Amino acid sequence: VVIPPHSGVFSAVGLLLAQPSVDAAVSTLGEALSATTLIRAAETGRQTAADALEAAGVTVGTSTHVADVRYVGQAHEIGVGFTPGDAPHEIVARFHQAHEARNGYRRESDPVEVVTVRTRVAGESTLAMEDLLPQSADDVSGGRVRQVVIGGASTAVDIVRRDSISIGDSLDGPAIIEEADATTVLGPGDRLVVRDSGAMEITW
């Protein structure tokens, strides 16, 4: 059994660890496929997304760009990643390759158009995994014992604070590990090891 740090509020922790991002789309339908068009659309999308992140109080980070490309007359596009400044023929070549991979053929003699340029701007997460790792501690047992009924018999069990055990520590059951948002019961014969991720791994 693997019990991650802050398991009782793990979904909330996941939200704080997730990298916030904003997507923006700029239409280029009807415009000539050129480096100038792609750079303008990418910068417009980047600025729109960055403004939204900053308005939410998020520090703006990296941005990525995808061009929705199709053969003229097609009803569906294929997203092709690019960096502003890439030559149009490079993007067209990537589209031909992606089209063949998806559909089994390419038509290099047919005209190609970019319908939309999509930009994603990522911000900085509120938390990092390093913020969740347990710190080193000297007190492993916690110094408390409680009588607990296990298997129908009253047993003296060590009460351990989770913040008192650190990476690499091990603990043999029976024991109870307490923390603010969860309680873990370590039965007789169970062995707990704290892994590099801060997760408690229990085997028996």
Tab-separated table of C-alpha atoms in Angstrom:
chain	number	residue	atom	x	y	z
A	1	VAL	CA	0.000	0.000	0.000
A	2	VAL	CA	1.372	3.411	-0.970
A	3	ILE	CA	0.138	6.447	0.930
A	4	PRO	CA	1.258	9.779	-0.571
A	5	PRO	CA	1.908	12.909	1.468
A	6	HIS	CA	-1.278	14.777	2.412
A	7	SER	CA	-3.383	11.849	1.251
A	8	GLY	CA	-6.515	13.145	2.976
A	9	VAL	CA	-6.523	16.258	0.820
A	10	PHE	CA	-4.724	14.793	-2.196
A	11	SER	CA	-7.090	16.214	-4.815
A	12	ALA	CA	-6.630	19.736	-3.427
A	13	VAL	CA	-2.859	19.233	-3.360
A	14	GLY	CA	-3.033	18.101	-6.984
A	15	LEU	CA	-4.726	21.339	-7.956
A	16	LEU	CA	-1.981	23.349	-6.258
A	17	LEU	CA	0.731	21.242	-7.924
A	18	ALA	CA	-0.870	21.550	-11.365
A	19	GLN	CA	0.678	24.117	-13.663
A	20	PRO	CA	-1.906	26.815	-14.438
A	21	SER	CA	-2.243	27.663	-18.109
A	22	VAL	CA	-4.417	29.664	-20.476
A	23	ASP	CA	-5.152	28.781	-24.106
A	24	ALA	CA	-5.794	31.352	-26.804
A	25	ALA	CA	-6.778	30.859	-30.448
A	26	VAL	CA	-6.267	33.296	-33.318
A	27	SER	CA	-7.922	32.682	-36.674
A	28	THR	CA	-5.752	32.932	-39.773
A	29	LEU	CA	-8.347	31.597	-42.210
A	30	GLY	CA	-8.045	33.309	-45.578
A	31	GLU	CA	-4.572	34.691	-44.862
A	32	ALA	CA	-1.507	33.667	-46.810
A	33	LEU	CA	0.679	31.073	-45.107
A	34	SER	CA	3.752	33.102	-44.229
A	35	ALA	CA	6.191	33.511	-41.376
A	36	THR	CA	4.781	36.988	-40.749
A	37	THR	CA	1.233	35.667	-40.368
A	38	LEU	CA	2.302	32.926	-37.980
A	39	ILE	CA	4.436	35.252	-35.850
A	40	ARG	CA	1.629	37.827	-35.595
A	41	ALA	CA	-0.976	35.222	-34.641
A	42	ALA	CA	1.324	33.541	-32.128
A	43	GLU	CA	2.221	36.834	-30.467
A	44	THR	CA	-1.421	37.940	-30.337
A	45	GLY	CA	-2.388	34.649	-28.696
A	46	ARG	CA	0.554	34.767	-26.312
A	47	GLN	CA	-0.297	38.264	-25.160
A	48	THR	CA	-3.978	37.406	-24.672
A	49	ALA	CA	-3.158	34.326	-22.605
A	50	ALA	CA	-0.430	36.089	-20.615
A	51	ASP	CA	-2.782	38.950	-19.746
A	52	ALA	CA	-5.334	36.431	-18.432
A	53	LEU	CA	-2.720	34.712	-16.269
A	54	GLU	CA	-1.427	37.980	-14.873
A	55	ALA	CA	-4.973	39.110	-14.102
A	56	ALA	CA	-5.330	35.946	-12.009
A	57	GLY	CA	-2.126	36.760	-10.132
A	58	VAL	CA	-0.097	34.001	-11.778
A	59	THR	CA	3.526	34.470	-12.853
A	60	VAL	CA	3.765	33.966	-16.621
A	61	GLY	CA	6.079	31.206	-17.809
A	62	THR	CA	6.633	29.430	-21.102
A	63	SER	CA	4.432	29.421	-24.185
A	64	THR	CA	3.844	26.798	-26.889
A	65	HIS	CA	2.199	27.136	-30.278
A	66	VAL	CA	0.234	24.832	-32.560
A	67	ALA	CA	-1.008	25.590	-36.073
A	68	ASP	CA	-4.212	23.917	-37.243
A	69	VAL	CA	-3.278	22.909	-40.789
A	70	ARG	CA	-5.299	21.277	-43.575
A	71	TYR	CA	-5.376	20.807	-47.312
A	72	VAL	CA	-7.541	23.509	-48.851
A	73	GLY	CA	-11.104	22.205	-48.954
A	74	GLN	CA	-10.712	19.731	-46.116
A	75	ALA	CA	-13.157	19.892	-43.196
A	76	HIS	CA	-10.698	18.791	-40.498
A	77	GLU	CA	-7.321	20.104	-39.449
A	78	ILE	CA	-4.236	18.550	-37.884
A	79	GLY	CA	-2.352	20.393	-35.159
A	80	VAL	CA	1.289	21.012	-36.011
A	81	GLY	CA	3.623	22.364	-33.345
A	82	PHE	CA	5.871	25.251	-34.307
A	83	THR	CA	8.061	27.997	-32.946
A	84	PRO	CA	7.503	31.562	-34.174
A	85	GLY	CA	10.111	32.146	-36.844
A	86	ASP	CA	9.893	28.636	-38.317
A	87	ALA	CA	9.802	28.741	-42.106
A	88	PRO	CA	6.362	27.956	-43.604
A	89	HIS	CA	7.807	25.088	-45.655
A	90	GLU	CA	8.945	23.421	-42.419
A	91	ILE	CA	5.404	23.571	-41.029
A	92	VAL	CA	3.976	22.258	-44.305
A	93	ALA	CA	6.454	19.367	-44.255
A	94	ARG	CA	5.418	18.474	-40.699
A	95	PHE	CA	1.774	18.591	-41.771
A	96	HIS	CA	2.360	16.229	-44.709
A	97	GLN	CA	4.125	13.809	-42.386
A	98	ALA	CA	1.385	14.009	-39.725
A	99	HIS	CA	-1.356	13.633	-42.344
A	100	GLU	CA	0.238	10.511	-43.754
A	101	ALA	CA	0.730	9.063	-40.262
A	102	ARG	CA	-2.924	9.632	-39.437
A	103	ASN	CA	-4.635	8.970	-42.762
A	104	GLY	CA	-2.187	6.811	-44.691
A	105	TYR	CA	-1.470	9.256	-47.508
A	106	ARG	CA	-0.169	12.712	-48.338
A	107	ARG	CA	-0.898	15.065	-51.235
A	108	GLU	CA	2.161	17.259	-51.522
A	109	SER	CA	0.915	18.902	-54.727
A	110	ASP	CA	-2.249	20.218	-53.032
A	111	PRO	CA	-2.307	23.699	-51.474
A	112	VAL	CA	-2.154	23.885	-47.685
A	113	GLU	CA	-3.684	26.467	-45.343
A	114	VAL	CA	-3.442	27.331	-41.663
A	115	VAL	CA	-6.889	27.840	-40.170
A	116	THR	CA	-6.036	28.724	-36.569
A	117	VAL	CA	-2.956	29.344	-34.463
A	118	ARG	CA	-3.365	28.079	-30.899
A	119	THR	CA	-1.150	29.255	-28.092
A	120	ARG	CA	-0.844	27.938	-24.552
A	121	VAL	CA	0.893	30.044	-21.930
A	122	ALA	CA	1.815	28.254	-18.722
A	123	GLY	CA	2.338	29.840	-15.344
A	124	GLU	CA	4.149	28.822	-12.182
A	125	SER	CA	2.513	26.288	-9.872
A	126	THR	CA	1.575	27.316	-6.371
A	127	LEU	CA	3.326	24.253	-4.947
A	128	ALA	CA	6.219	22.042	-6.022
A	129	MET	CA	6.681	18.393	-5.071
A	130	GLU	CA	9.731	19.430	-3.048
A	131	ASP	CA	7.437	21.470	-0.797
A	132	LEU	CA	5.644	18.270	0.222
A	133	LEU	CA	8.650	16.110	1.077
A	134	PRO	CA	9.042	15.316	4.774
A	135	GLN	CA	11.874	17.054	6.552
A	136	SER	CA	14.442	15.215	8.641
A	137	ALA	CA	13.349	14.590	12.217
A	138	ASP	CA	14.842	13.017	15.324
A	139	ASP	CA	11.609	11.916	17.002
A	140	VAL	CA	10.290	8.841	15.206
A	141	SER	CA	8.196	7.191	17.887
A	142	GLY	CA	6.468	10.336	19.086
A	143	GLY	CA	6.756	8.967	22.622
A	144	ARG	CA	3.090	7.988	22.952
A	145	VAL	CA	1.463	4.586	23.321
A	146	ARG	CA	-2.236	3.767	23.075
A	147	GLN	CA	-4.173	0.597	23.741
A	148	VAL	CA	-5.913	-0.410	20.503
A	149	VAL	CA	-8.084	-3.425	19.735
A	150	ILE	CA	-6.538	-5.366	16.834
A	151	GLY	CA	-7.912	-8.747	15.842
A	152	GLY	CA	-10.114	-8.782	18.915
A	153	ALA	CA	-7.229	-8.267	21.350
A	154	SER	CA	-6.121	-5.108	23.124
A	155	THR	CA	-2.623	-4.207	21.963
A	156	ALA	CA	-0.202	-1.455	22.996
A	157	VAL	CA	0.467	0.580	19.869
A	158	ASP	CA	2.993	3.372	19.245
A	159	ILE	CA	1.430	6.654	18.132
A	160	VAL	CA	3.661	8.333	15.526
A	161	ARG	CA	3.359	11.770	13.980
A	162	ARG	CA	3.816	11.624	10.241
A	163	ASP	CA	5.928	14.775	10.285
A	164	SER	CA	8.339	12.991	12.648
A	165	ILE	CA	9.378	10.407	10.024
A	166	SER	CA	11.549	11.363	7.088
A	167	ILE	CA	12.748	9.895	3.798
A	168	GLY	CA	14.466	6.545	4.312
A	169	ASP	CA	12.956	5.917	7.762
A	170	SER	CA	11.261	2.593	8.438
A	171	LEU	CA	8.783	1.498	11.066
A	172	ASP	CA	7.427	-1.905	12.107
A	173	GLY	CA	3.832	-2.406	13.198
A	174	PRO	CA	1.757	-2.253	15.136
A	175	ALA	CA	1.654	1.545	15.040
A	176	ILE	CA	-0.687	4.394	14.223
A	177	ILE	CA	0.571	7.263	12.087
A	178	GLU	CA	-1.330	10.488	12.688
A	179	GLU	CA	-1.411	13.623	10.570
A	180	ALA	CA	-3.755	16.570	10.210
A	181	ASP	CA	-5.773	15.127	7.329
A	182	ALA	CA	-5.440	11.331	7.666
A	183	THR	CA	-4.692	8.423	9.991
A	184	THR	CA	-2.783	5.305	8.929
A	185	VAL	CA	-2.957	2.047	10.864
A	186	LEU	CA	0.082	-0.204	10.707
A	187	GLY	CA	-0.919	-3.713	11.765
A	188	PRO	CA	1.245	-6.358	13.453
A	189	GLY	CA	3.747	-7.692	10.916
A	190	ASP	CA	3.402	-4.623	8.677
A	191	ARG	CA	6.507	-2.677	7.740
A	192	LEU	CA	6.523	0.950	6.634
A	193	VAL	CA	9.283	2.621	4.610
A	194	VAL	CA	9.273	6.300	3.552
A	195	ARG	CA	10.289	6.524	-0.110
A	196	ASP	CA	12.102	9.364	-1.895
A	197	SER	CA	8.760	10.835	-2.983
A	198	GLY	CA	7.693	11.191	0.647
A	199	ALA	CA	5.119	8.429	0.198
A	200	MET	CA	4.791	5.779	2.886
A	201	GLU	CA	5.050	2.268	1.445
A	202	ILE	CA	3.548	-0.467	3.616
A	203	THR	CA	4.307	-4.144	3.027
A	204	TRP	CA	3.391	-7.273	4.982
